[in-house]
Structures are given as C-alpha cells and as structure tokens.
Amino acid sequence: MANMTLGSTGICVNKNGFGALPIQRISKEAAVCLIRRAYEGGITFFDTARSYTDSEVKLGEALEGIRDKVYVATKTPANNAEDFWKDLETSLRNLRTDYVDIFQFHNPSFCPKPGDGTGLYEAMLEAKAQGKIRHIGITNHRLAVAEEAIESGLYETLQFPFCYLATEKDLALEEKCRKAGMGFLAMKALSGGLITNSRAAYAFEAQYDNVLPIWGIQRERELEEFLSYVNDPPEMTEELLAVIEHDRKELLGEFCRGCGYCMPCPVDIEINNCARMSLMIRRAPSAAQLTPEMQAKMMNIKNCLHCGQCKSKCPYGLDTPALLEKNLKDYEEILAGKEY
Ligand code: SF4
Ligand code: SF4
C-alpha cells in the first residue's frame, strides 16, 4: 500500500484522494454508496468545496460514523471575514462534523495574508485557534498566486492542477512546495477527462512523494480503477512513458482545461465544455457530445461578441474566442460526417 504524508500537516494517507466535485451530478443515495465503498477500499482523504452545491451534504451523510477515521478538506470562496465564517459554519453543518482537516481558500485572485485588509487570513487563524479547522490551505489555478502562497510561509497545503501534461513551471512549483514543507494536492490529475490512461496518470503522480492526487470520481467503475491502485500502485514503465510522451505531443500547448474560470459569458457560451469539444470527442467520445442540446450549445459560439472577458480571465493565457472558433469549425466538420 502506497501511503504518503502531506507536507508538515502530519496527514498520512493512501496516495489516492477522493475528489467530491463530480458527486454533485449523481443522486444522494449513489453518492453515499460511492463514498462508503471508497472508504472500505482504503481511501481516507476526501476533498470537497462550499461551491460544489450539495457535495458537502452527501459527503457528510456518507461519513456518518467514520468521521474520525478519515480526513476532510473543503474550501471557501469568501472574500471577506463575514462570508468566511458563514461558509465555515455551513460546511461544518453539511459535513456533520465539528472540525475540517484542511480549510482552503478556493482559487482566490490574490494570496490572502494578515493585514491585507480583507480579514481572511486572520479568520483562518481564529478558526484554527477555535479548533474548527486543523490546517490552512489554498487552491489556485494561477502560478503567480500559488508561488506567492509558498513564499509567504502562511499555508500548509497548496492545491494546484498537476498531471503528466505539467510544464517546467508546474514541476518547479511542486519542488518549491516540497522544499517549503507544504503538502501538494494535485487537482485535475486527469486533466478534466483529457487523460484517459489512469495507470499512466497514477504512475506520474507516484514519482512525487509530497503529492496527493485528488481523483474526481463519479462512477463506480472509475472508483474501482483507483481502488485497485491502493494495494497495487502502478509504477512508471517504458510502456506508460510512451503513453505519456504520445499524449504530451498531442495535448501540450493551447488546450482548454475546462476549469470554467473564464465564465460567465455575456451570451452564455458554455466555454468550459465548448472550448475543448473537439479534443474530448477525439480522446473520450460519448453520445452526449452530439445531442441536439450540445449541438445548440456549440452553435451558440456563433454569438460570441469578442468582448475578450473570457480571455482576460483564463489563468492559462488562452486566446479563448479563437479556441472556441476552432472547436466550432471541427465540430461542424464532425456533424457533416467529414473525416476528422
Ligand atoms: S469573447 Fe465571446 S466567449 Fe468570451 S466572454 Fe466574450 S462573448 Fe463570451
Ligand atoms: S478557456 Fe481557460 S479559463 Fe476557460 S475553461 Fe478553458 S482553461 Fe479554463
């Protein structure tokens, strides 16, 4: 069994974390079954967020009776102390617990610090002093904010996208985190569905002692795949390296990660799905990508105002309107039955 310790937090868990964002899309009954099965199979770290609609409620119900045997991380999008406390109390109530193991600022556009006027970091310290949270964390999609958080010495964990498509800068970030004694929670370890070889994804993460991958899990078959790695963790092999090399060639560069931070769009273009549609069709085809509803969403790209709002918010510096146009062109070719 591959266990790991998350930086200086002392949290020691199997190197498979459960990401509870996708359980929003399934029934409470199914979510509770999935989470309990995850626990029985050896997963003891669960990550959710105040913003994931009913995810905390489902997790709270599933962890009834086993709360002290697992670690729970959640997040607040608050940008002032008042909202921070409201969120923390709601999370505790939803999760049916009196403490959160890691409470994280959810993708703030700046790095909260004491004395910055928001009162956010002071609230974290007070919540810790009251025993309502055990460790202070931050999540981000922006390298600059993540780097500032590490340099500040104020955070015990960083949650950041980290998969085998990582750039040199992402790898350097992980190294800085490790040197600073911070735990690194890897989000989007399957790059939002673009990576379809979970063995290769796991073997990549396994090379970093300090990294805990948080797999977003919605289906039993996905869960069973990761549970099989609890006792038999995949190691890097020539074959898996070849998969990674192939994917890096195909995917590196200008691709949409589906994070949705560029939204909302004034004409309601569903950017996080539409700007990656042709890649998803090629890598993980599903009937849902060609339904009349999805076709209407893709055609809505034609209404783009080129206002540039999305482009200015994309943490990956993508030219979002151009990417949307390219995806629409590919999609129309697919609909027309052209070779793609
Ligand atoms: S540029 Fe187009 S897609 Fe982007 S926010 Fe504006 S209208 Fe929406
Ligand atoms: S365009 Fe950028 S911000 Fe928008 S969903 Fe894709 S990666 Fe995220």
XYZ file of C-alpha atoms and ligand atoms in Angstrom:
356
model
C 0.000 0.000 0.000
C 1.458 3.383 -1.019
C 0.968 5.841 1.827
C 2.240 9.390 1.905
C 2.482 12.307 4.313
C 1.105 15.639 3.210
C 3.922 18.099 3.935
C 4.169 19.227 7.551
C 0.477 18.564 8.268
C 1.283 15.058 9.510
C -1.717 13.810 7.497
C -0.698 10.335 6.376
C -2.992 8.704 3.817
C -3.022 6.363 0.864
C -1.850 8.136 -2.288
C -5.376 8.257 -3.726
C -7.604 11.122 -2.663
C -11.323 11.313 -3.468
C -12.371 14.496 -5.260
C -16.033 15.134 -4.455
C -16.869 17.630 -7.219
C -18.484 15.074 -9.589
C -20.822 13.620 -6.925
C -22.938 16.747 -7.418
C -24.180 15.082 -10.622
C -25.461 11.859 -9.026
C -28.199 11.072 -6.521
C -27.540 11.290 -2.809
C -28.028 7.543 -2.480
C -25.491 6.797 -5.233
C -23.009 9.307 -3.802
C -23.238 7.842 -0.311
C -22.649 4.309 -1.705
C -19.665 5.517 -3.736
C -18.021 7.308 -0.801
C -18.551 4.390 1.575
C -17.118 1.996 -0.989
C -14.113 4.355 -1.372
C -13.546 4.244 2.382
C -13.881 0.456 2.547
C -11.408 0.202 -0.325
C -8.752 2.217 1.531
C -9.343 5.863 0.555
C -9.316 8.121 3.615
C -8.878 11.607 2.148
C -11.921 13.454 0.784
C -11.836 16.886 -0.837
C -14.935 18.977 -1.421
C -15.898 22.670 -1.535
C -18.612 25.027 -0.351
C -19.178 25.865 -4.029
C -19.865 22.265 -5.112
C -23.628 22.592 -4.438
C -24.709 19.519 -2.416
C -21.344 17.717 -2.384
C -20.664 18.529 1.293
C -24.134 17.322 2.309
C -23.641 13.991 0.528
C -20.168 13.594 1.971
C -21.453 14.423 5.465
C -24.082 11.712 5.255
C -21.631 9.141 3.887
C -19.044 9.823 6.586
C -21.506 9.496 9.455
C -19.901 7.152 11.998
C -16.465 7.157 10.355
C -15.591 10.841 10.538
C -12.670 10.255 12.918
C -11.153 7.679 10.552
C -10.881 9.990 7.542
C -9.555 13.414 6.566
C -11.870 16.011 5.078
C -10.758 19.083 3.150
C -13.165 21.749 1.979
C -12.905 25.245 0.547
C -14.413 28.703 0.844
C -14.700 31.251 -1.974
C -15.226 34.023 0.624
C -13.546 37.346 0.032
C -14.318 38.847 3.410
C -14.318 37.612 7.010
C -18.096 37.667 7.401
C -18.624 35.315 4.440
C -15.706 33.190 5.630
C -17.431 32.461 8.946
C -20.801 31.831 7.268
C -19.139 29.365 4.877
C -17.227 27.592 7.625
C -20.346 27.136 9.758
C -22.305 25.872 6.723
C -19.524 23.447 5.798
C -19.353 22.078 9.360
C -23.122 21.613 9.431
C -23.225 19.983 5.984
C -20.309 17.717 6.755
C -21.823 16.765 10.149
C -18.576 17.464 11.946
C -17.079 19.989 14.336
C -13.772 20.360 12.502
C -12.365 20.400 8.984
C -8.919 18.877 8.499
C -7.856 21.330 5.787
C -9.795 24.515 5.123
C -8.733 26.116 1.858
C -9.214 29.463 0.205
C -10.853 28.477 -3.092
C -8.915 29.909 -6.037
C -8.624 33.499 -4.771
C -7.313 36.031 -7.283
C -4.722 37.130 -4.697
C -2.884 35.435 -1.836
C -4.643 36.287 1.442
C -2.201 37.487 4.115
C -2.527 39.035 7.582
C -3.020 42.777 7.403
C -4.190 42.832 3.749
C -7.464 44.452 4.804
C -9.735 41.507 3.925
C -9.554 39.852 7.363
C -9.485 36.468 5.605
C -6.208 35.133 6.916
C -6.963 36.418 10.421
C -10.253 34.486 10.248
C -8.347 31.312 9.281
C -6.074 31.755 12.324
C -9.055 32.335 14.600
C -10.869 29.256 13.216
C -7.739 27.211 13.852
C -7.426 28.579 17.397
C -11.068 27.589 17.988
C -10.328 24.047 16.761
C -12.776 24.344 13.854
C -10.042 23.771 11.314
C -6.817 21.813 11.671
C -4.749 23.100 8.749
C -4.766 26.143 6.475
C -4.656 25.604 2.712
C -5.115 27.447 -0.545
C -6.147 26.284 -4.017
C -5.291 28.074 -7.204
C -5.010 27.895 -10.968
C -2.648 30.865 -11.228
C 1.064 30.197 -10.948
C 1.778 33.676 -9.552
C -0.701 33.312 -6.663
C 0.496 29.759 -5.945
C 4.107 30.907 -5.836
C 3.243 33.787 -3.541
C 1.417 31.386 -1.217
C 4.500 29.158 -0.988
C 6.852 32.088 -0.427
C 4.569 33.557 2.251
C 5.088 30.573 4.563
C 1.457 31.031 5.653
C -0.039 27.872 4.140
C 0.281 24.201 4.978
C -1.094 22.910 1.677
C -1.417 24.059 -1.904
C -3.945 22.578 -4.314
C -2.962 23.126 -7.944
C -3.538 21.383 -11.316
C -0.820 18.754 -11.710
C -0.786 15.959 -14.242
C 1.607 14.464 -16.762
C 0.990 17.418 -19.062
C 2.732 19.615 -16.454
C 5.026 22.355 -17.720
C 8.526 23.058 -16.377
C 6.980 25.828 -14.256
C 4.419 23.439 -12.751
C 7.185 20.958 -11.891
C 9.236 23.742 -10.308
C 6.179 24.750 -8.269
C 5.842 21.238 -6.854
C 9.535 21.260 -5.957
C 9.199 24.624 -4.164
C 6.226 23.284 -2.258
C 8.126 20.212 -1.133
C 11.132 22.272 -0.048
C 8.829 24.573 1.924
C 7.303 21.579 3.738
C 3.885 22.224 2.199
C 1.613 19.396 1.120
C 0.683 19.422 -2.569
C -2.834 18.361 -3.515
C -2.939 17.595 -7.233
C -6.209 18.607 -8.864
C -7.086 17.735 -12.456
C -4.703 14.785 -12.416
C -6.676 13.502 -15.447
C -6.764 16.991 -16.931
C -10.545 17.198 -16.711
C -11.095 13.999 -18.735
C -8.500 14.558 -21.471
C -6.186 11.971 -19.910
C -7.816 8.586 -20.283
C -4.999 6.307 -19.089
C -5.322 6.340 -15.309
C -2.366 3.975 -14.822
C -0.085 6.452 -16.567
C -1.666 9.317 -14.604
C -1.072 7.488 -11.313
C 2.486 6.462 -12.201
C 3.307 10.102 -12.948
C 1.948 11.309 -9.584
C 3.718 8.444 -7.789
C 7.071 9.966 -8.707
C 6.413 12.860 -6.314
C 6.460 11.913 -2.602
C 4.705 15.048 -1.478
C 1.845 14.965 -3.991
C -1.604 13.624 -3.195
C -3.721 13.230 -6.357
C -7.382 14.066 -5.857
C -9.275 11.989 -8.408
C -12.664 13.381 -9.373
C -14.885 10.312 -9.098
C -18.487 9.941 -10.247
C -18.887 6.321 -11.346
C -18.326 3.006 -9.615
C -16.105 1.772 -12.421
C -13.837 4.832 -12.073
C -13.668 4.262 -8.333
C -12.782 0.581 -8.721
C -9.950 1.540 -11.068
C -8.390 3.784 -8.414
C -9.134 1.351 -5.589
C -7.149 -1.280 -7.470
C -4.158 1.098 -7.144
C -4.462 1.228 -3.344
C -2.771 -2.147 -2.942
C -1.119 -2.371 -6.327
C 0.147 1.106 -7.248
C 1.267 1.399 -10.884
C 4.932 2.196 -11.338
C 6.410 4.041 -14.276
C 7.301 1.657 -17.086
C 8.571 2.095 -20.625
C 5.059 1.398 -21.850
C 3.485 4.096 -19.649
C 6.237 6.543 -20.547
C 5.349 6.010 -24.191
C 1.673 6.789 -23.444
C 2.723 9.990 -21.660
C 5.065 11.002 -24.454
C 2.322 10.466 -27.043
C -0.224 12.476 -25.036
C 2.211 15.286 -24.348
C 2.859 15.638 -28.061
C -0.849 15.676 -28.812
C -2.056 17.875 -25.973
C 0.655 20.231 -24.873
C 0.171 23.880 -25.514
C -3.044 25.674 -26.240
C -5.706 23.441 -24.779
C -8.608 24.290 -22.534
C -8.511 22.587 -19.109
C -12.264 23.043 -18.579
C -11.795 24.917 -15.292
C -14.525 27.471 -16.064
C -12.714 30.442 -14.515
C -13.351 32.468 -17.664
C -17.114 32.274 -17.108
C -19.819 33.551 -17.066
C -20.018 34.702 -20.662
C -22.446 37.546 -21.504
C -24.076 35.433 -24.247
C -23.980 32.251 -22.149
C -21.453 30.312 -24.176
C -20.579 27.238 -22.123
C -16.872 27.904 -22.600
C -15.520 25.179 -20.306
C -17.140 22.477 -22.460
C -17.205 24.130 -25.869
C -13.558 25.236 -25.993
C -12.374 21.634 -25.609
C -15.076 19.777 -27.511
C -13.008 18.543 -30.466
C -10.297 17.181 -28.153
C -12.884 15.463 -25.956
C -14.540 13.885 -28.994
C -11.192 12.580 -30.158
C -9.979 11.342 -26.756
C -13.111 10.373 -24.824
C -16.025 10.157 -27.280
C -19.533 9.951 -25.879
C -23.032 10.209 -27.332
C -23.647 13.208 -25.053
C -21.279 15.268 -27.214
C -23.605 15.108 -30.223
C -27.047 15.516 -28.649
C -29.293 18.306 -30.018
C -28.763 20.147 -26.722
C -24.988 20.027 -27.071
C -25.211 20.992 -30.742
C -27.207 24.084 -29.721
C -24.531 24.958 -27.154
C -21.817 24.639 -29.775
C -23.771 26.735 -32.291
C -24.092 29.444 -29.633
C -20.364 30.092 -30.217
C -21.517 31.989 -33.329
C -22.992 34.610 -30.985
C -19.592 35.429 -29.476
C -19.219 39.205 -29.063
C -15.425 39.022 -28.987
C -15.604 41.113 -25.844
C -12.425 39.458 -24.535
C -13.745 38.974 -20.981
C -13.026 35.241 -21.066
C -9.541 35.724 -22.472
C -8.614 38.160 -19.722
C -9.748 35.704 -17.010
C -8.192 32.495 -18.350
C -5.363 31.532 -15.952
C -3.635 29.657 -18.792
C -3.453 32.732 -21.016
C -5.517 31.085 -23.770
C -6.999 33.009 -26.653
C -10.435 31.682 -25.704
C -12.538 33.177 -28.542
C -10.077 31.775 -31.123
C -10.148 28.386 -29.406
C -13.953 28.415 -29.450
C -13.986 29.204 -33.152
C -11.567 26.388 -33.907
C -13.673 23.941 -31.884
C -16.841 25.038 -33.669
C -15.194 24.511 -37.058
C -14.033 20.999 -36.065
C -17.457 20.216 -34.595
C -19.284 21.283 -37.753
C -16.984 19.028 -39.771
C -17.797 16.132 -37.455
C -21.531 16.814 -37.828
C -21.120 16.936 -41.601
C -19.527 13.499 -41.387
C -16.150 14.647 -42.635
C -13.053 12.703 -41.729
C -11.720 14.188 -38.514
S -15.293 36.796 -26.007
Fe -17.096 35.610 -26.640
S -16.936 33.735 -25.430
Fe -15.587 35.215 -24.461
S -16.857 36.153 -22.839
Fe -16.994 37.458 -24.684
S -18.829 36.729 -25.737
Fe -18.246 35.107 -24.274
S -10.657 28.852 -21.561
Fe -9.201 28.947 -19.835
S -10.414 29.627 -18.077
Fe -11.855 28.994 -19.657
S -12.349 26.877 -19.139
Fe -10.657 26.816 -20.606
S -8.784 26.787 -19.396
Fe -10.428 27.397 -18.013
